[in-house]
XYZ file of C-alpha atoms in Angstrom:
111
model
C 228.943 -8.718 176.038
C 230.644 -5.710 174.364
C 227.801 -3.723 172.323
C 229.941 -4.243 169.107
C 229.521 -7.797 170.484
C 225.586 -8.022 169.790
C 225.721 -6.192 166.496
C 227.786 -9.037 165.322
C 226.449 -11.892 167.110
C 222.837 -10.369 165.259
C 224.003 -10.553 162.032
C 225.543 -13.768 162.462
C 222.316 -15.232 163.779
C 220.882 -13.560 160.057
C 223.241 -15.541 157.980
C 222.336 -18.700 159.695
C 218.650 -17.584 159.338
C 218.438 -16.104 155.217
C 219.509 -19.607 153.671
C 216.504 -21.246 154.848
C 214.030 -18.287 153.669
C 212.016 -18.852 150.865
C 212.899 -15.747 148.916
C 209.981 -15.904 145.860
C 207.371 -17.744 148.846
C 208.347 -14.816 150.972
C 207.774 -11.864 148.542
C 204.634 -13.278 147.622
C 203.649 -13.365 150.945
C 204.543 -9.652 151.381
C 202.105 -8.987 148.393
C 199.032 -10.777 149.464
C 196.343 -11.225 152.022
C 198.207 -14.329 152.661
C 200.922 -13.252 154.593
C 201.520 -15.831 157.311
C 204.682 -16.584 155.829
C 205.850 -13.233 155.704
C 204.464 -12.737 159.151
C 206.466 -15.378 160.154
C 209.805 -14.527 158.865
C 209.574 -11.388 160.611
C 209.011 -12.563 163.730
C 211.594 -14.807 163.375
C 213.786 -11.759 163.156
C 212.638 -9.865 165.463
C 212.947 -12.480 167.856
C 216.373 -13.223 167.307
C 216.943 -9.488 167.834
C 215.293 -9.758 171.030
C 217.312 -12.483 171.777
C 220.644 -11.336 171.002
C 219.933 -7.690 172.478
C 217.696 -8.264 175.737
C 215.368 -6.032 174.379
C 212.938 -4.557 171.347
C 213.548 -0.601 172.163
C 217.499 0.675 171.735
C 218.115 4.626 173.187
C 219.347 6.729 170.735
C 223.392 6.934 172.016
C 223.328 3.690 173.467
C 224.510 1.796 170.415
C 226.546 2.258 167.503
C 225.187 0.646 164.651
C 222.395 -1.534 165.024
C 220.518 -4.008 162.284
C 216.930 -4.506 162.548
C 214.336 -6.735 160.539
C 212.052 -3.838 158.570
C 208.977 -4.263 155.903
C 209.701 -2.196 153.327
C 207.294 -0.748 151.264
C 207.921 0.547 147.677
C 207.701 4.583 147.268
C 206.592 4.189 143.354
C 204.783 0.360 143.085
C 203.885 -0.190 146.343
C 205.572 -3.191 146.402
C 206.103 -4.022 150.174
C 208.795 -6.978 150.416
C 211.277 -7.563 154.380
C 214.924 -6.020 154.714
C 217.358 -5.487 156.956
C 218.150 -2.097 158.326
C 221.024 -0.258 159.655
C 220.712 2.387 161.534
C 223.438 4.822 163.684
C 222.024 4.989 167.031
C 225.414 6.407 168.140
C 224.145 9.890 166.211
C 220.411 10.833 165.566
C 219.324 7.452 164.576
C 220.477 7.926 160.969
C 219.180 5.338 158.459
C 222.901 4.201 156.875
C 221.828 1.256 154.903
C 219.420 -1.146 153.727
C 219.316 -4.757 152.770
C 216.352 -6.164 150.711
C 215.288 -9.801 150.976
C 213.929 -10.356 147.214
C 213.403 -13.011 145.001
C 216.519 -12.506 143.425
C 218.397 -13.078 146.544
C 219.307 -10.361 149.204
C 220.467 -6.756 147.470
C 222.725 -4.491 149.432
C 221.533 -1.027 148.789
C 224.508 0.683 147.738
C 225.462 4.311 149.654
């Protein structure tokens, strides 16, 4: 499978996955010292990346864009909530974007 293949075939996997997430359950799992469910949503991710890839560690050049399943900690609040994050492994491994899995629904940070 073509490496534009898997970054596809990832986020497709994601959009099957994010509909059954418990947005509000989730980000109060982030937020407390009961975080199995959080715990568990990430691993589900990861997983899937593991799945789809063949692997948890990506060289820098190998790929072009890449998503991976991130916990995300506010800078300010120190709100920590799970996202989504691109990165450009075809360069230096540039962050390019970021996805945020509140209780709102998912937010696209915008560039």
């Amino acid at each position: 499978m073509k490496k534009k293949d898997l970054q596809e075939t990832y986020i497709e996997r994601l959009n099957t996955l994010l509909p059954t997430v418990d947005l509000r359950k989730l980000d109060q799992s982030c937020n407390s010292t009961k975080d199995e469910y959080a715990k568990a949503m990430l691993k589900q991710m990861h997983d899937m990346f593991v799945e789809v890839y063949g692997t948890d560690y990506l060289e820098v050049g190998g790929y072009e864009f890449v998503e991976l399943p991130a916990v995300i900690q506010g800078r300010n609040t120190g709100h920590i909530g799970l996202g989504i994050v691109t990165l450009d492994l075809e360069s230096s491994g540039e962050h390019w974007g970021t996805f945020f899995l509140t209780p709102l629904g998912v937010i696209d940070q915008e560039k």
